[in-house]
Amino acid sequence: MRSSWFNKLSVIFGHRPPLSWLLLCLISLLALITVLGSSSSNAFDSVTPTPVPNVYLNYRRLKEQAAVDYFELKSLSLGASRQRELGLCGRERESYVPCYNVSANLLAGYKDGEEFDRHCEVSREQERCLVRPPKDYKIPLRWPTGRDVIWSGNVKITKDQFLSSGSMTKRLMLLEENQITFHSEDGLTFDGVNDYSRQIAEMIGLGSDSEFLQAGVRTVLDIGCGFGGFGAHLLSLKLMAVCIAAYEATGSQVQFALERGLPAMIGNFILRQLPYPSLSFDMVHCAQCGIVWDQKDGMFLIEVDRVLKPGGYFVLTSPTGKLQGSSVIMKNGNMLTPLEELTQEICWSLLAQQDETFIWQKTMDTNCYASRKRAVPLCEEGRDAQSYYQPLVSCISGTSSKRWIPIQNRSSGVLPEDFFEDLQVWRSALKNYWSLLTPLIFSDHPKRPGDEDPLPPFNMIRNVMDMNAHYGGLNAAFSEEKKSAWVMNVVPIRAPNTLPLILDQGFAGVLHDWCEPFPTYPRTYDMLHANGLLSHLTSERCSLMDLFLEMDRILRPEGWIVLSDKVGAIEMGRTLATQIRWEARVIDLQNGSDQRLLVCQKPFVKK
């Protein structure tokens, strides 16, 4: 029996269709095949370069293939209507740092210095655009040269601002036509950085600063670091010195330090705690950092005590040779400044004073707090469990923590062998990552993970941000492989808080909410890495597009992004990467799992 649609055709064309109609159908079919073939080719250019097997042995692999098929079909549908690339921001936002909009903070009612603090809820920008580099921006020089020479067009400081500055640190720089040169370590004879470091070592009873590590000093928080001279010297001694300084619209200490490739981030002592857990650093250093430590009932100094480990040191270099604080207190017939009184109340002992430098040591014995008559109270247990920009407190933290281990007794703390299995995994992962960091990855026949030739130079990357650091395994692998890079280990605030374990290994790290911008200046990291972050954030309130825009802001031109995640999250990331103009390639590691790598490179946009 003939169907109704065939009867209708018979009415129109007769029982035998004309030859012209058959030719028309044939031409249309050939045209359709041509269109589908071209769009298929375009759509699959950026899909994983390794073929997916046709035979799967279990349900899990069937699910994986279904997901791949879905995203490939989605790519086909987007072939003709590709999503619009985002535009560039205006020149006024070349050094844009979200959450530090002083004008908006003033309008919101913040005053008395609070307008300079971090207020992400005030300055949320609606416009989505890519922060462009300055007109004269140049790719930073590789280490070790780039630590001592930076391009002046890469930082926001004018020649007049440079020449009018009177601080010792700025006088140590030489401003040439298009470069700023910092005196090398071997030539530091008149500025005293070498001598200053040696003086600190001798004041705490060491023969030289080369013995810092033996004395338990591995991590240093450098408050108001100038432009990184002291931190650069400590880094050469294999210490991890992290600079924090307040946000500055021009001539920023943090921007200069990061441009030199030194660890730094924006942070201040105004309203809130620093984004570090209690008992984080072996030494806290303040040289002319501009903080009046006895203000606000001593809460600034109590915050230093919170992040300082037992037996750790607080080094204060005052420009006047006197402790800050104008009034004095009589105690046992002695004249004490408020700062001296406060240090006794929190169980610090003054080890030494020499010239303008004072060094206190935090107690190693918790019994000290019980023996005080007039003292700062102890915090309630659990009060310091989460320290992500919480209000400053006037109580002593960490005394009941299992991490209350004096820095001189490392044998009972976190040891490298505790993370041996994790390190094995990351050693292999780093080898794969490193072999992929070449523009060849974006060619028609890209390198496969593990290929030996050509490999990037060991000093191609100076710093890495691990955006979901877990136990710091990537950092450990970088250290073991002798790569010329340090890692900022970021632990998301809604992930398991592994930051104490990272810091106890002597690494740099910080807590952060990836629904908010990171406290740094644009173009300050060479490589961004995240394992599982996209999947973690899909259930959060923040936008993945905002996250990718923030990643683009803090990544240097020609910098690299390596994301490891499940296939669905990686394909979403690939779509977003295309919108913000990154070169992107999805890599299947062929390990039988649904994990993929998204390897991207940020272009150098010269407009």
XYZ file of C-alpha atoms in Angstrom:
607
model
C 0.000 0.000 0.000
C 1.310 3.390 -0.903
C 1.463 6.056 1.761
C -0.439 9.300 1.572
C 2.723 11.385 1.051
C 3.603 9.284 -2.018
C 0.077 9.823 -3.429
C 0.510 13.569 -3.019
C 3.796 13.479 -4.874
C 2.123 11.497 -7.636
C -0.475 14.197 -8.025
C 2.184 16.862 -8.334
C 4.795 15.118 -10.472
C 2.882 12.200 -11.973
C 3.752 8.538 -11.491
C 7.334 9.063 -12.736
C 9.201 12.082 -11.334
C 10.774 14.272 -13.996
C 14.526 14.091 -14.599
C 14.990 17.719 -13.542
C 13.515 16.928 -10.118
C 15.901 14.012 -9.644
C 18.867 16.208 -10.628
C 17.735 18.887 -8.175
C 17.583 16.309 -5.340
C 21.058 15.023 -6.218
C 22.600 18.532 -6.261
C 20.935 19.370 -2.918
C 22.265 16.179 -1.350
C 25.825 16.919 -2.510
C 25.592 20.501 -1.191
C 24.366 19.240 2.189
C 27.259 16.788 2.436
C 29.735 19.575 1.618
C 28.323 21.944 4.278
C 28.253 19.277 6.965
C 31.769 18.210 6.121
C 33.218 21.726 6.409
C 31.381 22.572 9.635
C 32.402 19.233 11.107
C 36.025 19.954 10.303
C 35.861 23.401 11.883
C 34.039 22.197 14.940
C 36.457 19.374 15.678
C 39.644 21.407 15.282
C 39.725 22.108 19.038
C 38.389 18.800 20.289
C 40.768 16.345 21.925
C 43.428 15.315 19.375
C 43.378 11.647 20.309
C 40.676 9.411 18.756
C 38.048 7.947 21.062
C 37.751 4.136 20.790
C 34.469 2.817 19.357
C 34.243 -0.198 21.671
C 33.610 0.282 25.394
C 33.540 -2.487 27.935
C 31.462 -1.030 30.719
C 28.783 1.469 31.620
C 31.237 4.073 32.859
C 32.944 4.259 29.479
C 29.548 4.399 27.763
C 28.680 7.422 29.898
C 31.997 9.020 28.983
C 31.383 8.484 25.263
C 27.859 9.881 25.577
C 29.248 13.029 27.209
C 31.878 13.421 24.490
C 29.264 12.927 21.771
C 27.041 15.559 23.390
C 29.753 18.197 23.469
C 30.882 17.368 19.932
C 27.291 17.818 18.702
C 27.129 21.070 20.669
C 30.345 22.178 18.954
C 28.751 21.397 15.572
C 25.752 23.531 16.437
C 28.018 26.402 17.458
C 30.080 26.149 14.294
C 27.927 28.574 12.337
C 27.112 30.891 15.263
C 30.288 31.063 17.329
C 29.929 32.916 20.631
C 31.124 36.475 20.565
C 34.611 37.204 21.892
C 34.768 39.702 24.745
C 36.149 43.163 24.061
C 39.025 44.980 25.729
C 38.586 47.285 28.714
C 39.541 50.941 28.472
C 43.074 52.174 29.113
C 42.019 53.463 32.535
C 41.727 49.871 33.768
C 45.204 48.701 32.788
C 46.146 48.313 36.472
C 42.640 47.499 37.687
C 42.352 45.687 41.036
C 38.758 44.750 41.968
C 37.557 45.153 45.566
C 39.894 48.132 46.146
C 37.817 50.982 44.714
C 38.551 53.776 47.184
C 35.990 56.187 45.694
C 33.211 53.603 45.852
C 34.216 52.677 49.404
C 33.984 56.317 50.476
C 30.530 56.629 48.920
C 29.517 53.470 50.800
C 30.403 55.171 54.092
C 33.818 53.684 54.843
C 36.255 56.150 56.401
C 39.162 56.505 58.872
C 41.356 54.308 56.690
C 38.702 51.654 56.120
C 38.182 52.962 52.580
C 41.575 51.441 51.675
C 40.533 47.975 52.832
C 39.129 45.162 50.698
C 35.378 45.571 50.043
C 34.280 43.230 47.233
C 30.609 43.788 48.028
C 30.940 47.495 47.125
C 32.840 47.465 43.846
C 31.267 44.675 41.839
C 31.681 45.567 38.177
C 28.925 44.716 35.708
C 30.922 45.229 32.515
C 32.727 42.134 31.307
C 35.881 42.942 29.402
C 39.516 41.911 29.154
C 42.072 44.029 31.029
C 44.588 45.078 28.408
C 48.347 45.524 29.011
C 49.886 49.022 29.006
C 50.965 50.452 25.687
C 54.687 49.915 26.416
C 54.298 46.504 28.065
C 56.983 43.903 27.326
C 57.286 40.248 28.267
C 59.335 40.034 31.515
C 62.904 38.819 31.322
C 63.612 35.300 32.520
C 65.215 34.551 35.849
C 67.704 35.270 37.207
C 67.995 38.413 35.040
C 64.319 39.306 35.501
C 64.710 39.424 39.275
C 67.063 42.404 39.000
C 65.850 44.094 35.776
C 62.233 44.911 34.912
C 60.628 46.933 32.127
C 59.476 50.315 33.417
C 56.434 50.218 31.113
C 55.134 47.137 32.960
C 54.557 48.902 36.306
C 52.493 51.938 37.138
C 55.069 54.485 38.242
C 56.131 57.670 36.494
C 59.637 59.058 36.304
C 58.665 61.997 38.536
C 57.216 59.663 41.169
C 60.371 57.599 41.072
C 62.689 60.572 41.444
C 60.641 62.180 44.238
C 60.699 59.032 46.364
C 63.079 59.196 49.281
C 62.940 55.701 50.725
C 66.085 53.607 50.859
C 64.592 50.877 48.705
C 63.721 53.199 45.835
C 67.162 54.799 45.944
C 68.581 51.354 45.311
C 66.959 51.232 41.880
C 68.400 52.685 38.700
C 65.842 54.098 36.265
C 67.068 53.909 32.691
C 65.265 54.706 29.439
C 62.885 51.752 29.540
C 64.189 49.607 32.407
C 64.416 49.675 36.180
C 67.517 47.914 37.465
C 67.872 46.652 41.018
C 71.351 46.204 42.426
C 72.380 42.552 42.300
C 73.098 40.618 45.453
C 76.838 40.573 44.804
C 76.952 44.351 44.650
C 74.960 45.136 47.763
C 77.662 46.802 49.816
C 76.318 50.269 50.496
C 72.607 49.552 50.875
C 73.116 46.978 53.618
C 70.655 44.258 52.566
C 73.289 41.568 53.015
C 74.559 43.205 56.170
C 71.026 43.719 57.472
C 70.147 40.060 56.982
C 73.376 38.989 58.670
C 72.662 41.363 61.554
C 69.238 39.764 62.135
C 70.815 36.309 62.130
C 73.426 37.344 64.688
C 70.792 38.987 66.894
C 68.931 35.671 67.219
C 72.145 33.837 68.015
C 73.246 32.539 64.599
C 76.658 32.801 62.990
C 75.282 34.066 59.657
C 72.044 34.271 57.690
C 72.948 31.044 55.911
C 71.943 29.307 59.168
C 68.314 30.521 59.111
C 67.077 27.153 57.844
C 68.996 25.255 60.505
C 67.400 27.472 63.155
C 63.893 26.587 61.915
C 63.248 29.767 59.907
C 61.838 28.678 56.534
C 58.888 31.037 55.936
C 58.864 34.808 56.403
C 55.973 37.256 56.175
C 57.470 40.547 54.999
C 55.066 43.406 55.813
C 55.472 46.503 53.646
C 58.321 44.959 51.682
C 59.357 48.016 49.692
C 60.137 46.592 46.279
C 61.381 43.220 47.386
C 65.089 43.694 48.167
C 65.011 41.809 51.476
C 62.670 39.151 50.090
C 64.886 38.603 47.040
C 67.866 38.057 49.326
C 65.966 35.577 51.512
C 64.791 33.726 48.406
C 68.431 33.268 47.407
C 68.938 31.609 50.818
C 66.144 29.092 49.983
C 63.672 30.761 52.363
C 60.080 31.448 51.330
C 59.486 35.152 51.958
C 55.983 36.397 51.120
C 55.451 40.140 50.843
C 52.169 41.763 51.833
C 51.494 45.460 51.400
C 48.473 47.717 51.144
C 46.832 48.526 47.812
C 48.438 51.503 46.059
C 47.121 53.129 42.899
C 50.653 53.894 41.668
C 54.127 52.703 42.580
C 52.793 49.597 44.289
C 55.201 47.531 46.361
C 53.270 44.349 45.554
C 53.233 45.052 41.826
C 56.977 45.723 41.791
C 57.763 42.587 43.784
C 55.614 40.372 41.540
C 57.036 41.958 38.403
C 60.438 40.850 39.697
C 58.947 37.377 40.116
C 58.932 37.511 43.936
C 56.082 36.184 46.144
C 53.678 38.982 47.082
C 49.996 39.836 47.509
C 47.858 42.747 48.644
C 47.135 42.711 52.370
C 46.873 45.215 55.183
C 46.215 45.765 58.867
C 42.975 47.748 59.054
C 39.819 45.806 59.895
C 40.292 42.130 59.177
C 42.572 39.195 59.717
C 44.984 38.150 57.016
C 43.829 35.138 54.935
C 46.223 32.762 56.679
C 45.483 30.248 59.434
C 46.982 30.573 62.908
C 50.611 29.515 63.364
C 51.619 30.048 59.720
C 55.029 31.801 59.633
C 58.410 31.343 61.303
C 59.278 35.037 61.127
C 57.331 38.257 60.605
C 59.368 41.227 59.399
C 58.474 44.925 59.383
C 61.046 47.461 58.211
C 59.584 50.956 58.105
C 56.235 49.395 57.211
C 54.249 52.368 58.556
C 52.048 50.440 61.011
C 51.525 51.805 64.516
C 51.450 48.505 66.333
C 49.866 49.653 69.576
C 46.782 51.136 67.890
C 43.295 49.618 68.304
C 44.210 48.129 71.683
C 47.111 46.262 70.136
C 44.967 44.176 67.771
C 47.494 44.649 64.932
C 50.249 43.083 67.031
C 47.873 40.368 68.242
C 47.236 39.526 64.571
C 50.999 39.122 64.086
C 51.014 36.811 67.117
C 48.181 34.790 65.562
C 50.080 33.999 62.342
C 53.458 33.554 64.091
C 54.521 30.038 65.034
C 55.711 29.156 68.562
C 59.325 30.171 68.957
C 59.044 32.393 65.902
C 60.514 35.890 65.583
C 59.056 39.348 65.061
C 61.634 41.723 63.543
C 60.815 45.436 63.719
C 63.083 48.062 62.208
C 61.942 51.544 63.189
C 63.295 54.603 61.338
C 63.640 56.585 64.580
C 65.505 53.951 66.558
C 62.672 54.010 69.102
C 59.624 51.863 69.605
C 56.460 53.428 68.263
C 54.091 54.887 70.826
C 54.443 58.253 72.477
C 53.343 57.461 76.009
C 55.225 55.416 78.592
C 54.139 53.138 81.427
C 55.888 52.611 84.751
C 56.403 48.938 85.655
C 58.754 47.712 88.382
C 60.519 51.031 88.234
C 61.130 50.790 84.472
C 59.800 52.988 81.714
C 57.838 50.911 79.181
C 56.223 52.022 75.962
C 52.750 50.628 75.157
C 54.373 48.289 72.628
C 56.797 46.892 75.188
C 53.934 46.423 77.644
C 51.830 44.633 75.037
C 54.617 42.251 74.002
C 54.962 41.142 77.618
C 51.218 40.556 77.882
C 51.266 38.202 74.886
C 54.327 36.282 76.136
C 56.940 37.683 73.779
C 60.495 38.210 74.992
C 62.782 40.907 73.604
C 65.808 38.982 72.358
C 67.949 41.850 71.167
C 68.073 45.474 70.108
C 70.708 46.857 67.784
C 70.588 50.288 66.195
C 67.050 50.647 64.797
C 66.189 46.942 64.899
C 64.276 45.102 67.632
C 63.669 41.331 67.676
C 61.095 39.561 69.836
C 60.573 35.816 70.158
C 57.154 34.262 70.713
C 56.908 31.855 73.602
C 57.283 28.128 72.968
C 55.472 27.186 76.185
C 51.685 27.584 76.493
C 52.059 27.628 80.290
C 53.337 31.188 79.928
C 49.799 32.410 79.286
C 48.525 30.969 82.577
C 51.242 32.701 84.592
C 50.425 36.250 83.492
C 48.642 38.598 85.874
C 47.432 41.254 83.433
C 47.200 39.816 79.981
C 45.396 39.530 76.679
C 42.827 36.703 77.028
C 42.972 33.424 75.137
C 40.477 32.850 72.320
C 37.787 30.235 72.694
C 38.525 26.870 71.108
C 37.525 26.750 67.446
C 37.536 30.554 67.137
C 40.430 30.488 64.672
C 39.177 27.566 62.568
C 38.373 29.851 59.631
C 40.483 32.962 59.107
C 39.293 34.263 55.752
C 39.060 38.029 56.269
C 37.386 37.656 59.658
C 37.323 40.756 61.916
C 40.449 41.362 63.970
C 40.251 39.929 67.475
C 41.758 40.951 70.816
C 42.523 37.435 72.033
C 45.399 34.990 71.533
C 44.813 32.158 69.037
C 46.305 28.738 68.444
C 47.255 27.753 71.978
C 45.135 24.576 71.875
C 46.071 23.641 68.301
C 47.835 20.368 67.481
C 50.108 22.532 65.328
C 51.553 24.260 68.405
C 55.053 22.997 67.618
C 58.074 25.272 68.148
C 59.945 26.038 64.933
C 63.103 24.641 66.525
C 61.433 21.191 66.719
C 60.545 20.320 63.127
C 60.932 16.565 63.677
C 57.451 16.318 65.226
C 55.681 18.330 62.535
C 54.761 17.648 58.909
C 57.481 15.663 57.156
C 58.068 15.210 53.381
C 57.565 11.440 53.592
C 53.997 12.055 54.784
C 53.149 13.088 51.220
C 55.307 10.581 49.311
C 52.439 8.985 47.372
C 50.925 12.379 46.519
C 54.329 13.566 45.309
C 54.675 10.545 43.016
C 51.430 11.482 41.270
C 52.391 15.126 40.864
C 55.904 14.330 39.688
C 54.384 12.479 36.724
C 51.775 15.218 36.185
C 54.417 17.959 36.121
C 56.416 16.033 33.525
C 53.308 15.905 31.329
C 52.475 19.568 31.907
C 55.994 20.738 31.164
C 56.139 18.820 27.892
C 52.930 20.539 26.754
C 53.986 24.148 27.459
C 54.875 24.999 23.870
C 52.878 26.680 21.078
C 53.212 23.387 19.195
C 50.332 22.158 21.357
C 47.964 24.275 19.247
C 49.144 22.985 15.858
C 47.290 20.438 13.738
C 49.480 17.658 15.100
C 50.170 18.699 18.691
C 52.650 17.142 21.060
C 51.441 14.337 23.249
C 51.995 14.397 27.028
C 55.454 13.166 27.912
C 57.113 13.901 24.563
C 60.733 14.807 25.225
C 61.509 17.232 22.415
C 61.320 20.167 22.404
C 60.992 21.005 26.122
C 60.652 24.536 27.516
C 63.710 25.925 29.346
C 63.751 25.283 33.101
C 63.402 29.013 33.836
C 60.575 29.756 31.380
C 58.130 30.132 34.283
C 58.941 32.190 37.363
C 55.750 31.785 39.358
C 52.708 29.522 39.346
C 49.342 29.893 41.033
C 47.834 26.540 41.979
C 44.200 27.576 42.329
C 43.088 24.383 44.084
C 46.273 23.238 45.764
C 45.030 20.264 47.826
C 48.206 19.210 49.730
C 50.689 21.281 47.720
C 51.816 18.323 45.594
C 52.457 20.419 42.485
C 54.650 22.749 44.566
C 56.599 19.794 45.912
C 57.124 18.454 42.383
C 58.398 21.850 41.181
C 60.864 21.940 44.071
C 62.096 18.395 43.463
C 62.540 18.965 39.719
C 64.600 22.124 40.410
C 62.331 24.274 38.254
C 63.044 27.978 38.558
C 59.596 28.808 39.922
C 57.737 29.297 43.176
C 54.083 28.395 43.689
C 51.257 30.337 45.356
C 49.125 27.525 46.775
C 45.490 28.640 46.990
C 42.983 26.654 49.038
C 39.321 27.512 48.238
C 37.432 28.392 51.400
C 34.685 25.819 50.805
C 37.165 23.004 50.131
C 38.816 20.973 52.918
C 41.209 23.359 54.670
C 44.578 21.814 53.830
C 46.422 25.155 53.991
C 48.065 24.438 57.383
C 49.622 21.284 55.904
C 50.898 23.294 52.919
C 52.411 26.035 55.076
C 54.013 23.499 57.412
C 55.962 22.167 54.403
C 57.562 25.602 53.995
C 55.478 26.607 50.964
C 53.583 29.827 50.245
C 49.812 29.593 50.468
C 46.600 31.475 51.131
C 42.869 30.946 51.608
C 40.638 32.410 48.913
C 37.022 32.497 47.753
C 37.064 32.067 43.971
C 33.685 33.776 43.773
C 35.732 36.939 44.436
C 38.772 38.483 42.722
C 42.227 37.538 43.995
C 44.136 40.317 45.840
C 46.819 40.990 43.259
C 47.548 43.314 40.352
C 47.028 42.454 36.675
C 49.617 40.402 34.780
C 51.386 39.007 37.845
C 51.546 35.221 37.236
C 53.217 33.183 34.491
C 51.082 30.068 34.884
C 47.728 29.152 36.443
C 46.890 25.577 37.392
C 43.717 24.058 38.818
C 42.825 20.445 39.438
C 39.099 19.864 39.930
C 38.310 23.535 40.552
C 35.713 23.888 37.784
C 33.701 20.927 39.066
C 34.010 22.282 42.591
C 32.653 25.675 41.565
C 29.724 24.459 39.472
C 27.698 24.143 42.686
C 28.814 27.549 43.957
C 27.077 30.878 43.568
C 29.779 32.367 41.337
C 29.974 32.545 37.552
C 32.590 30.524 35.672
C 32.837 33.363 33.159
C 33.774 35.756 35.978
C 36.361 33.229 37.149
C 37.922 33.001 33.678
C 37.978 36.796 33.376
C 39.781 36.989 36.714
C 42.265 34.372 35.549
C 42.884 36.421 32.410
C 43.415 39.557 34.530
C 46.113 38.065 36.748
C 47.881 36.094 33.993
C 50.736 37.651 32.067
C 50.503 37.872 28.257
C 51.800 34.635 26.731
C 51.202 32.962 30.103
C 49.860 29.417 30.420
C 46.752 27.829 31.915
C 46.514 24.120 32.739
C 43.151 22.866 33.979
C 42.515 19.254 34.929
C 38.906 18.206 35.420
C 36.061 15.985 34.278
C 35.183 16.035 30.596
C 31.986 18.088 31.041
C 33.701 20.822 33.057
C 36.634 20.910 30.629
C 34.354 21.390 27.624
C 32.594 24.263 29.388
C 36.022 25.726 30.101
C 37.041 25.382 26.458
C 34.000 27.375 25.369
C 34.809 30.153 27.860
C 38.478 30.141 26.861
C 37.455 30.801 23.270
C 35.374 33.804 24.334
C 38.319 35.413 26.121
C 40.637 34.793 23.180
C 42.858 32.081 24.647
C 44.406 29.444 22.444
C 42.964 26.215 23.834
C 43.404 22.491 23.357
C 41.715 19.591 25.138
C 44.029 16.673 25.892
C 42.914 13.113 26.649
C 45.564 11.458 28.819
C 44.300 8.009 27.742
C 44.324 6.674 31.297
C 40.842 5.188 31.174
C 39.184 7.928 33.236
C 36.879 10.812 32.394
C 39.603 13.325 33.290
C 40.837 15.747 30.629
C 43.420 18.503 30.441
C 42.606 21.939 29.062
C 45.876 23.610 28.048
C 45.594 27.291 27.103
C 47.871 30.210 26.345
C 46.929 33.848 26.730
C 47.838 35.907 23.642
C 49.795 39.159 23.778
C 47.192 41.655 22.569
C 48.965 44.779 21.286
C 46.291 47.432 20.830
